[in-house]
């Protein structure tokens, strides 16, 4: 139960993967709660009778292949996927002993899969990079193909594949309607799509009906957070840090900020997943929810260069790879690392403000949500900063970001149209 995707496989490949790890049956833990970035503490058990299942933890389902060979993601049963990665690692280790320029290629993966007795229990989507920098997509087991005009051939797998396919198809249609109108985001259209999937799915996660409504993320067993990677001839590039702000337009001309997230991904230089002697990479995700309590902002507010929001509470989660976590079996009791950010930790992490040039605004009004992207060039002040104020984690928004938020709210409340 998961959702993974490969976007623009031939030209500008990006791999997207959720982080929700589930298991069949009842939750064996005494406390049947799990912390999710968009909802806080929620029940871990779902379904009824023989169809009961539970959320085990949040974990990364991507595996960056050694020697800059590419990246793969899995959907389906966790235990056989982990055993496959272990066997693939051992096969590559043997190959590397004879050739330090060796890469993980299609032949090696297929050979290991043929020897895996439970290979049909999981799907793989990924991109392989050969010695010349050329890309080759790798698909194993049940995968949904999406042909687009603007993002080439895309693939999705897992129980949430249809949700991702809907976002891809909608984005493709919007770009077709734009004709020659450029995106407001200067990055590539595929990178924009990858970030859009991550942003939109995080927004869907925050719905209080999540898990109770048909085709909501939890009801189909996917979510948590969506990481993504751009695949380049020289290797893997993780997503750039961003702030997501969810805004609801209420009566009396008030904006209510319902969610604030700060998301970043960093390379874990202390861990080499396969072997300390092999050139490999590992990443970890950190997601901070800056308060679940609403924050009101009058639309007539007088703007200054910076506006600072200081939530009462911030909770952070550190999400590691399933391939290097303790307790990897499906009945593992280990949870991901999540906790409230103490004053000491707030000062240590954000005593020196962290500049964030990328902000995604999701503005909701009249049953429709619109998205506005605010990205600041390197030569201008950042769109936002995360900082410590009196022992709390705070968000400082630049005037350009506040202006974009107010304009989006005004436009949306007047027209009700979706725009970006």
Short mmCIF file of N, CA, C and O in Angstrom, two decimals, residues 240-302:
data_model
loop_
_atom_site.label_atom_id
_atom_site.label_comp_id
_atom_site.label_asym_id
_atom_site.label_seq_id
_atom_site.Cartn_x
_atom_site.Cartn_y
_atom_site.Cartn_z
N UNK A 240 14.40 20.53 -3.38
CA UNK A 240 14.85 21.71 -2.66
C UNK A 240 13.91 22.05 -1.51
O UNK A 240 12.71 21.79 -1.58
N UNK A 241 14.46 22.64 -0.46
CA UNK A 241 13.67 22.99 0.72
C UNK A 241 12.53 23.93 0.32
O UNK A 241 12.68 24.78 -0.56
N UNK A 242 11.38 23.77 0.99
CA UNK A 242 10.25 24.64 0.69
C UNK A 242 9.39 24.82 1.93
O UNK A 242 9.45 24.03 2.88
N UNK A 243 8.55 25.85 1.87
CA UNK A 243 7.52 26.09 2.87
C UNK A 243 6.17 25.98 2.18
O UNK A 243 5.96 26.57 1.11
N UNK A 244 5.26 25.20 2.74
CA UNK A 244 3.88 25.11 2.28
C UNK A 244 2.99 25.85 3.27
O UNK A 244 3.12 25.63 4.49
N UNK A 245 2.11 26.70 2.76
CA UNK A 245 1.17 27.43 3.61
C UNK A 245 -0.24 27.20 3.08
O UNK A 245 -0.52 27.48 1.91
N UNK A 246 -1.11 26.68 3.91
CA UNK A 246 -2.50 26.45 3.54
C UNK A 246 -3.35 27.58 4.12
O UNK A 246 -3.29 27.84 5.33
N UNK A 247 -4.11 28.23 3.27
CA UNK A 247 -4.88 29.41 3.67
C UNK A 247 -6.35 29.21 3.29
O UNK A 247 -6.65 28.84 2.15
N UNK A 248 -7.25 29.48 4.21
CA UNK A 248 -8.68 29.45 3.94
C UNK A 248 -9.23 30.87 3.98
O UNK A 248 -8.88 31.66 4.87
N UNK A 249 -10.04 31.22 2.99
CA UNK A 249 -10.68 32.53 2.94
C UNK A 249 -12.01 32.44 3.66
O UNK A 249 -12.90 31.70 3.24
N UNK A 250 -12.14 33.16 4.75
CA UNK A 250 -13.36 33.13 5.56
C UNK A 250 -14.16 34.42 5.39
O UNK A 250 -13.73 35.36 4.72
N UNK A 251 -15.32 34.44 6.01
CA UNK A 251 -16.15 35.64 5.96
C UNK A 251 -15.47 36.79 6.68
O UNK A 251 -14.50 36.60 7.40
N UNK A 252 -16.00 37.98 6.50
CA UNK A 252 -15.47 39.20 7.12
C UNK A 252 -14.05 39.50 6.65
O UNK A 252 -13.27 40.11 7.36
N UNK A 253 -13.77 39.06 5.42
CA UNK A 253 -12.49 39.35 4.80
C UNK A 253 -11.30 38.95 5.68
O UNK A 253 -10.41 39.74 5.95
N UNK A 254 -11.33 37.73 6.13
CA UNK A 254 -10.24 37.21 6.94
C UNK A 254 -9.59 36.02 6.25
O UNK A 254 -10.27 35.20 5.63
N UNK A 255 -8.29 35.97 6.36
CA UNK A 255 -7.54 34.80 5.92
C UNK A 255 -7.17 33.99 7.15
O UNK A 255 -6.72 34.56 8.15
N UNK A 256 -7.38 32.69 7.06
CA UNK A 256 -7.02 31.82 8.18
C UNK A 256 -5.97 30.83 7.69
O UNK A 256 -6.23 30.02 6.80
N UNK A 257 -4.77 30.94 8.25
CA UNK A 257 -3.71 29.99 7.92
C UNK A 257 -3.95 28.72 8.75
O UNK A 257 -3.95 28.76 9.98
N UNK A 258 -4.21 27.62 8.07
CA UNK A 258 -4.55 26.38 8.76
C UNK A 258 -3.36 25.43 8.91
O UNK A 258 -3.35 24.59 9.79
N UNK A 259 -2.39 25.53 8.02
CA UNK A 259 -1.21 24.67 8.09
C UNK A 259 0.02 25.44 7.60
O UNK A 259 -0.06 26.22 6.64
N UNK A 260 1.14 25.20 8.25
CA UNK A 260 2.43 25.69 7.79
C UNK A 260 3.42 24.53 7.90
O UNK A 260 3.56 23.92 8.97
N UNK A 261 4.08 24.22 6.81
CA UNK A 261 5.09 23.15 6.81
C UNK A 261 6.42 23.70 6.32
O UNK A 261 6.46 24.51 5.40
N UNK A 262 7.47 23.22 6.94
CA UNK A 262 8.82 23.45 6.41
C UNK A 262 9.41 22.07 6.12
O UNK A 262 9.53 21.23 7.01
N UNK A 263 9.74 21.82 4.85
CA UNK A 263 10.21 20.51 4.41
C UNK A 263 11.59 20.64 3.82
O UNK A 263 11.84 21.53 2.99
N UNK A 264 12.48 19.77 4.20
CA UNK A 264 13.81 19.76 3.60
C UNK A 264 14.35 18.35 3.55
O UNK A 264 13.92 17.46 4.30
N UNK A 265 15.29 18.13 2.65
CA UNK A 265 15.93 16.83 2.51
C UNK A 265 17.43 17.04 2.43
O UNK A 265 17.91 17.89 1.68
N UNK A 266 18.15 16.27 3.20
CA UNK A 266 19.60 16.43 3.28
C UNK A 266 20.27 15.07 3.17
O UNK A 266 19.72 14.05 3.59
N UNK A 267 21.48 15.09 2.61
CA UNK A 267 22.23 13.85 2.50
C UNK A 267 22.79 13.47 3.86
O UNK A 267 23.31 14.31 4.60
N UNK A 268 22.66 12.21 4.20
CA UNK A 268 23.20 11.68 5.44
C UNK A 268 24.62 11.20 5.17
O UNK A 268 24.83 10.08 4.71
N UNK A 269 25.59 12.07 5.43
CA UNK A 269 26.97 11.75 5.08
C UNK A 269 27.58 10.71 6.02
O UNK A 269 28.66 10.18 5.74
N UNK A 270 26.89 10.40 7.11
CA UNK A 270 27.43 9.44 8.08
C UNK A 270 27.00 8.00 7.79
O UNK A 270 27.45 7.09 8.46
N UNK A 271 26.12 7.82 6.80
CA UNK A 271 25.60 6.48 6.52
C UNK A 271 25.81 6.14 5.06
O UNK A 271 25.49 6.91 4.18
N UNK A 272 26.37 4.97 4.83
CA UNK A 272 26.41 4.40 3.49
C UNK A 272 25.64 3.10 3.57
O UNK A 272 26.02 2.18 4.29
N UNK A 273 24.53 3.06 2.84
CA UNK A 273 23.55 2.02 3.07
C UNK A 273 24.09 0.62 2.81
O UNK A 273 23.84 -0.31 3.54
N UNK A 274 24.86 0.46 1.74
CA UNK A 274 25.31 -0.88 1.37
C UNK A 274 26.55 -1.29 2.15
O UNK A 274 26.59 -2.30 2.82
N UNK A 275 27.59 -0.47 2.05
CA UNK A 275 28.87 -0.85 2.62
C UNK A 275 29.69 0.43 2.75
O UNK A 275 29.70 1.27 1.85
N UNK A 276 30.41 0.57 3.86
CA UNK A 276 31.19 1.79 4.08
C UNK A 276 32.28 1.99 3.04
O UNK A 276 32.80 3.09 2.88
N UNK A 277 32.64 0.93 2.33
CA UNK A 277 33.71 1.06 1.34
C UNK A 277 33.18 1.41 -0.05
O UNK A 277 33.96 1.69 -0.95
N UNK A 278 31.86 1.38 -0.23
CA UNK A 278 31.29 1.62 -1.55
C UNK A 278 30.75 3.04 -1.68
O UNK A 278 30.22 3.60 -0.72
N UNK A 279 30.88 3.64 -2.87
CA UNK A 279 30.34 4.98 -3.09
C UNK A 279 28.82 4.94 -3.23
O UNK A 279 28.29 4.53 -4.24
N UNK A 280 28.13 5.30 -2.16
CA UNK A 280 26.67 5.27 -2.17
C UNK A 280 26.14 6.48 -1.41
O UNK A 280 26.87 7.16 -0.70
N UNK A 281 24.85 6.74 -1.55
CA UNK A 281 24.23 7.90 -0.93
C UNK A 281 23.01 7.49 -0.13
O UNK A 281 22.33 6.53 -0.46
N UNK A 282 22.75 8.27 0.92
CA UNK A 282 21.53 8.09 1.70
C UNK A 282 21.03 9.47 2.10
O UNK A 282 21.82 10.39 2.32
N UNK A 283 19.72 9.63 2.17
CA UNK A 283 19.12 10.91 2.52
C UNK A 283 18.15 10.74 3.66
O UNK A 283 17.65 9.65 3.91
N UNK A 284 17.89 11.83 4.36
CA UNK A 284 16.81 11.81 5.33
C UNK A 284 15.94 13.04 5.10
O UNK A 284 16.38 14.07 4.60
N UNK A 285 14.68 12.87 5.45
CA UNK A 285 13.69 13.93 5.32
C UNK A 285 13.41 14.53 6.69
O UNK A 285 13.32 13.82 7.69
N UNK A 286 13.26 15.84 6.74
CA UNK A 286 12.76 16.46 7.96
C UNK A 286 11.57 17.33 7.59
O UNK A 286 11.62 18.08 6.62
N UNK A 287 10.49 17.17 8.33
CA UNK A 287 9.25 17.90 8.08
C UNK A 287 8.82 18.53 9.40
O UNK A 287 8.66 17.84 10.41
N UNK A 288 8.64 19.83 9.38
CA UNK A 288 8.18 20.55 10.57
C UNK A 288 6.78 21.09 10.31
O UNK A 288 6.54 21.77 9.32
N UNK A 289 5.87 20.77 11.22
CA UNK A 289 4.54 21.35 11.19
C UNK A 289 4.54 22.47 12.21
O UNK A 289 4.62 22.22 13.41
N UNK A 290 4.43 23.71 11.74
CA UNK A 290 4.49 24.87 12.63
C UNK A 290 3.10 25.18 13.17
O UNK A 290 2.50 26.22 12.89
N UNK A 291 2.58 24.25 13.94
CA UNK A 291 1.31 24.47 14.63
C UNK A 291 0.11 24.02 13.83
O UNK A 291 -0.02 24.30 12.65
N UNK A 292 -0.81 23.33 14.50
CA UNK A 292 -2.06 22.90 13.88
C UNK A 292 -3.20 23.85 14.21
O UNK A 292 -4.32 23.69 13.73
N UNK A 293 -2.94 24.87 15.03
CA UNK A 293 -3.97 25.82 15.40
C UNK A 293 -4.06 26.93 14.37
O UNK A 293 -3.04 27.47 13.93
N UNK A 294 -5.27 27.32 13.94
CA UNK A 294 -5.43 28.35 12.92
C UNK A 294 -4.87 29.70 13.35
O UNK A 294 -4.86 30.04 14.54
N UNK A 295 -4.42 30.47 12.37
CA UNK A 295 -3.86 31.80 12.61
C UNK A 295 -4.57 32.76 11.66
O UNK A 295 -4.51 32.58 10.44
N UNK A 296 -5.25 33.78 12.19
CA UNK A 296 -6.02 34.70 11.36
C UNK A 296 -5.17 35.89 10.92
O UNK A 296 -4.37 36.42 11.69
N UNK A 297 -5.38 36.30 9.65
CA UNK A 297 -4.70 37.47 9.10
C UNK A 297 -5.74 38.32 8.38
O UNK A 297 -6.36 37.85 7.41
N UNK A 298 -5.98 39.56 8.80
CA UNK A 298 -6.93 40.43 8.09
C UNK A 298 -6.43 40.74 6.68
O UNK A 298 -5.23 40.97 6.47
N UNK A 299 -7.33 40.74 5.71
CA UNK A 299 -6.93 41.02 4.34
C UNK A 299 -6.53 42.48 4.17
O UNK A 299 -5.85 42.85 3.21
N UNK A 300 -6.94 43.35 5.11
CA UNK A 300 -6.58 44.76 5.02
C UNK A 300 -5.29 45.06 5.77
O UNK A 300 -4.94 46.23 6.00
N UNK A 301 -4.54 44.04 6.15
CA UNK A 301 -3.34 44.24 6.94
C UNK A 301 -2.34 45.13 6.20
O UNK A 301 -2.19 45.05 4.97
N UNK A 302 -1.72 46.03 6.94
CA UNK A 302 -0.70 46.90 6.36
C UNK A 302 0.62 46.14 6.28
O UNK A 302 1.15 45.69 7.31
#
